Amino acid sequence: MEWCQVRTNPERRQALVDAAIEVLADDGARGLTFRAVDKAAGVPAGTASNYFANRDDLLTQAGARFYERLQPSAETMSQLTDGPKTRENVVALMREVVGRIEAFRTGYLAQLELRLEATRRPELRKVMTERVRADIDFNVRNHLDSGLPGDKESVLLLYLALNWLIVDRLTLPEVFTEEESAALIEAAVHRVITASD
């Protein structure tokens, strides 16, 4: 009876998934074991194995948790929907997104690990593809619905360009300084979204 209660404790499950993200970022996919997650979460040995059917289940849930933790704030959503319909507002929004992702460095590094692991695990690839596609669609839909300048292709091009900037900032931070990063974001928006959009 107690085992069933522990297994369905949502706060404990969330803490374990968050710990899995930290393990992925620190030790890579090969280092992701139930024992490592238990240690990172500071729980008794064997706890993670009570919550996840297997390692693949843990990998999949870690991938989904990244997106949960990166949801934009109400203030950001208000800036999107109610802010000025200008390229400058798009620049501000793109800087906010990059800053939010950089602030969750371990989450993004864990995502990179999961993407590499997905090349070898068809079920994980399926889940990751669905989740990334949903995130892209969410961003395109919100941008178009907001009335900001730019079209679907503009959003996709910014997604592609800024993701690689984020990879460099989080893996090789000496390549681009914070100031260079901010300038590159502005340049990308101004080149992708023309004044007539």
CSV table of C-alpha atoms in Angstrom, one decimal:
chain,number,residue,atom,x,y,z
A,1,MET,CA,0.0,0.0,0.0
A,2,GLU,CA,2.7,2.5,0.9
A,3,TRP,CA,4.6,1.6,-2.3
A,4,CYS,CA,1.6,2.6,-4.4
A,5,GLN,CA,1.3,5.9,-2.6
A,6,VAL,CA,4.9,6.7,-3.2
A,7,ARG,CA,4.8,5.7,-6.9
A,8,THR,CA,1.9,8.1,-7.5
A,9,ASN,CA,3.3,11.1,-5.6
A,10,PRO,CA,3.5,13.7,-8.3
A,11,GLU,CA,5.9,16.0,-6.5
A,12,ARG,CA,8.3,13.1,-5.9
A,13,ARG,CA,8.0,12.1,-9.6
A,14,GLN,CA,8.7,15.7,-10.7
A,15,ALA,CA,11.7,15.9,-8.4
A,16,LEU,CA,13.1,12.6,-9.9
A,17,VAL,CA,12.6,13.9,-13.5
A,18,ASP,CA,14.3,17.1,-12.6
A,19,ALA,CA,17.2,15.1,-11.1
A,20,ALA,CA,17.3,13.1,-14.3
A,21,ILE,CA,17.8,16.3,-16.3
A,22,GLU,CA,20.7,17.3,-14.1
A,23,VAL,CA,22.3,13.8,-14.5
A,24,LEU,CA,21.9,14.0,-18.3
A,25,ALA,CA,23.5,17.4,-18.4
A,26,ASP,CA,26.4,16.4,-16.1
A,27,ASP,CA,27.1,12.8,-17.1
A,28,GLY,CA,25.3,12.3,-20.5
A,29,ALA,CA,22.8,9.7,-21.5
A,30,ARG,CA,25.2,6.9,-20.6
A,31,GLY,CA,25.4,8.2,-17.0
A,32,LEU,CA,21.6,8.2,-16.6
A,33,THR,CA,20.8,5.3,-14.3
A,34,PHE,CA,18.2,4.9,-11.6
A,35,ARG,CA,20.9,4.9,-9.0
A,36,ALA,CA,22.4,8.2,-10.3
A,37,VAL,CA,18.9,9.8,-10.3
A,38,ASP,CA,18.3,8.7,-6.8
A,39,LYS,CA,21.6,10.2,-5.7
A,40,ALA,CA,20.9,13.5,-7.5
A,41,ALA,CA,17.4,13.7,-6.0
A,42,GLY,CA,18.7,12.9,-2.5
A,43,VAL,CA,16.2,10.0,-2.1
A,44,PRO,CA,16.8,6.4,-0.9
A,45,ALA,CA,18.2,4.0,-3.4
A,46,GLY,CA,15.5,2.2,-5.4
A,47,THR,CA,13.1,5.2,-5.4
A,48,ALA,CA,13.4,6.0,-9.1
A,49,SER,CA,12.8,2.4,-10.1
A,50,ASN,CA,9.4,2.6,-8.3
A,51,TYR,CA,8.4,5.6,-10.4
A,52,PHE,CA,9.6,4.7,-13.9
A,53,ALA,CA,8.9,1.5,-15.8
A,54,ASN,CA,12.4,1.5,-17.3
A,55,ARG,CA,15.2,3.8,-18.4
A,56,ASP,CA,13.4,4.7,-21.7
A,57,ASP,CA,10.4,5.9,-19.6
A,58,LEU,CA,12.7,8.1,-17.6
A,59,LEU,CA,14.4,9.5,-20.8
A,60,THR,CA,11.0,10.3,-22.3
A,61,GLN,CA,9.7,12.1,-19.2
A,62,ALA,CA,12.9,14.1,-18.9
A,63,GLY,CA,12.4,15.3,-22.5
A,64,ALA,CA,8.9,16.4,-21.8
A,65,ARG,CA,9.8,18.1,-18.5
A,66,PHE,CA,12.2,20.5,-20.3
A,67,TYR,CA,9.3,22.1,-22.1
A,68,GLU,CA,7.2,22.3,-19.0
A,69,ARG,CA,9.9,24.2,-17.2
A,70,LEU,CA,10.5,26.6,-20.1
A,71,GLN,CA,6.9,27.8,-20.5
A,72,PRO,CA,6.9,31.6,-21.1
A,73,SER,CA,5.7,33.8,-18.2
A,74,ALA,CA,2.4,35.6,-18.3
A,75,GLU,CA,4.4,38.8,-18.8
A,76,THR,CA,6.1,37.4,-21.9
A,77,MET,CA,2.8,36.2,-23.3
A,78,SER,CA,1.3,39.7,-22.7
A,79,GLN,CA,4.2,41.3,-24.5
A,80,LEU,CA,3.6,38.9,-27.4
A,81,THR,CA,-0.2,39.6,-27.6
A,82,ASP,CA,-0.5,43.1,-26.4
A,83,GLY,CA,2.9,44.6,-27.1
A,84,PRO,CA,3.8,46.8,-30.1
A,85,LYS,CA,3.6,45.1,-33.5
A,86,THR,CA,7.2,46.0,-34.4
A,87,ARG,CA,10.4,44.3,-35.3
A,88,GLU,CA,11.9,45.8,-32.1
A,89,ASN,CA,9.3,43.9,-30.0
A,90,VAL,CA,10.2,40.7,-31.9
A,91,VAL,CA,13.9,41.4,-31.0
A,92,ALA,CA,12.9,41.8,-27.3
A,93,LEU,CA,10.9,38.6,-27.4
A,94,MET,CA,13.7,36.7,-29.0
A,95,ARG,CA,16.2,37.9,-26.4
A,96,GLU,CA,13.8,36.9,-23.7
A,97,VAL,CA,13.5,33.4,-25.2
A,98,VAL,CA,17.3,33.0,-25.5
A,99,GLY,CA,17.8,34.3,-22.0
A,100,ARG,CA,15.2,32.0,-20.6
A,101,ILE,CA,16.8,29.0,-22.2
A,102,GLU,CA,20.3,30.1,-21.2
A,103,ALA,CA,19.1,30.4,-17.6
A,104,PHE,CA,18.1,26.7,-17.7
A,105,ARG,CA,21.5,25.5,-19.0
A,106,THR,CA,21.2,22.0,-17.7
A,107,GLY,CA,17.8,21.5,-19.3
A,108,TYR,CA,19.1,22.5,-22.7
A,109,LEU,CA,22.2,20.3,-22.4
A,110,ALA,CA,20.0,17.4,-21.3
A,111,GLN,CA,17.9,18.1,-24.4
A,112,LEU,CA,21.0,17.8,-26.6
A,113,GLU,CA,21.8,14.5,-24.9
A,114,LEU,CA,18.3,13.3,-25.5
A,115,ARG,CA,18.4,14.2,-29.2
A,116,LEU,CA,21.6,12.2,-29.6
A,117,GLU,CA,20.1,9.3,-27.8
A,118,ALA,CA,17.0,9.6,-30.0
A,119,THR,CA,19.1,8.7,-33.0
A,120,ARG,CA,19.6,5.2,-31.5
A,121,ARG,CA,16.2,4.8,-29.8
A,122,PRO,CA,13.2,4.9,-32.2
A,123,GLU,CA,10.6,5.3,-29.5
A,124,LEU,CA,12.4,8.2,-27.9
A,125,ARG,CA,12.9,9.7,-31.4
A,126,LYS,CA,9.1,9.5,-32.0
A,127,VAL,CA,8.4,11.2,-28.7
A,128,MET,CA,11.0,13.9,-29.2
A,129,THR,CA,9.9,14.6,-32.7
A,130,GLU,CA,6.3,15.0,-31.6
A,131,ARG,CA,7.3,17.3,-28.7
A,132,VAL,CA,9.7,19.5,-30.8
A,133,ARG,CA,7.1,19.7,-33.6
A,134,ALA,CA,4.4,20.8,-31.1
A,135,ASP,CA,6.8,23.4,-29.7
A,136,ILE,CA,7.5,24.8,-33.1
A,137,ASP,CA,3.8,24.8,-34.0
A,138,PHE,CA,3.0,26.6,-30.7
A,139,ASN,CA,5.6,29.3,-31.5
A,140,VAL,CA,4.4,29.8,-35.1
A,141,ARG,CA,0.8,29.9,-34.1
A,142,ASN,CA,1.4,32.4,-31.3
A,143,HIS,CA,3.5,34.6,-33.5
A,144,LEU,CA,0.9,34.7,-36.4
A,145,ASP,CA,-2.0,35.2,-34.0
A,146,SER,CA,-0.3,38.1,-32.2
A,147,GLY,CA,-0.1,40.2,-35.4
A,148,LEU,CA,3.6,40.7,-35.1
A,149,PRO,CA,5.5,41.3,-38.3
A,150,GLY,CA,6.8,38.2,-40.1
A,151,ASP,CA,5.3,35.0,-41.4
A,152,LYS,CA,5.6,31.3,-40.6
A,153,GLU,CA,8.9,31.0,-42.5
A,154,SER,CA,10.3,34.0,-40.5
A,155,VAL,CA,9.6,32.2,-37.3
A,156,LEU,CA,11.1,28.9,-38.5
A,157,LEU,CA,14.3,30.7,-39.7
A,158,LEU,CA,14.6,32.5,-36.3
A,159,TYR,CA,14.1,29.2,-34.5
A,160,LEU,CA,16.9,27.6,-36.5
A,161,ALA,CA,19.3,30.5,-36.2
A,162,LEU,CA,18.8,31.1,-32.5
A,163,ASN,CA,19.0,27.5,-31.6
A,164,TRP,CA,22.5,27.2,-32.9
A,165,LEU,CA,23.4,30.5,-31.1
A,166,ILE,CA,22.1,28.9,-27.9
A,167,VAL,CA,24.2,25.8,-28.5
A,168,ASP,CA,27.3,27.9,-28.8
A,169,ARG,CA,26.5,30.0,-25.8
A,170,LEU,CA,25.8,27.0,-23.5
A,171,THR,CA,28.6,24.7,-24.7
A,172,LEU,CA,31.4,27.1,-25.8
A,173,PRO,CA,30.5,30.4,-24.1
A,174,GLU,CA,33.7,32.0,-25.1
A,175,VAL,CA,32.8,31.9,-28.8
A,176,PHE,CA,30.2,34.7,-28.5
A,177,THR,CA,30.0,37.1,-25.6
A,178,GLU,CA,26.6,38.1,-24.2
A,179,GLU,CA,26.9,41.5,-26.0
A,180,GLU,CA,27.7,39.7,-29.3
A,181,SER,CA,24.8,37.4,-28.7
A,182,ALA,CA,22.3,40.3,-28.2
A,183,ALA,CA,23.6,42.0,-31.4
A,184,LEU,CA,23.3,38.7,-33.4
A,185,ILE,CA,19.7,38.3,-32.2
A,186,GLU,CA,18.8,41.8,-33.4
A,187,ALA,CA,20.6,41.3,-36.7
A,188,ALA,CA,18.8,37.9,-37.3
A,189,VAL,CA,15.4,39.5,-36.6
A,190,HIS,CA,16.1,42.5,-38.9
A,191,ARG,CA,17.4,40.3,-41.7
A,192,VAL,CA,14.6,37.7,-41.5
A,193,ILE,CA,11.7,40.1,-40.9
A,194,THR,CA,11.8,42.9,-43.4
A,195,ALA,CA,10.5,46.4,-42.7
A,196,SER,CA,7.5,45.8,-45.0
A,197,ASP,CA,6.3,42.7,-43.0
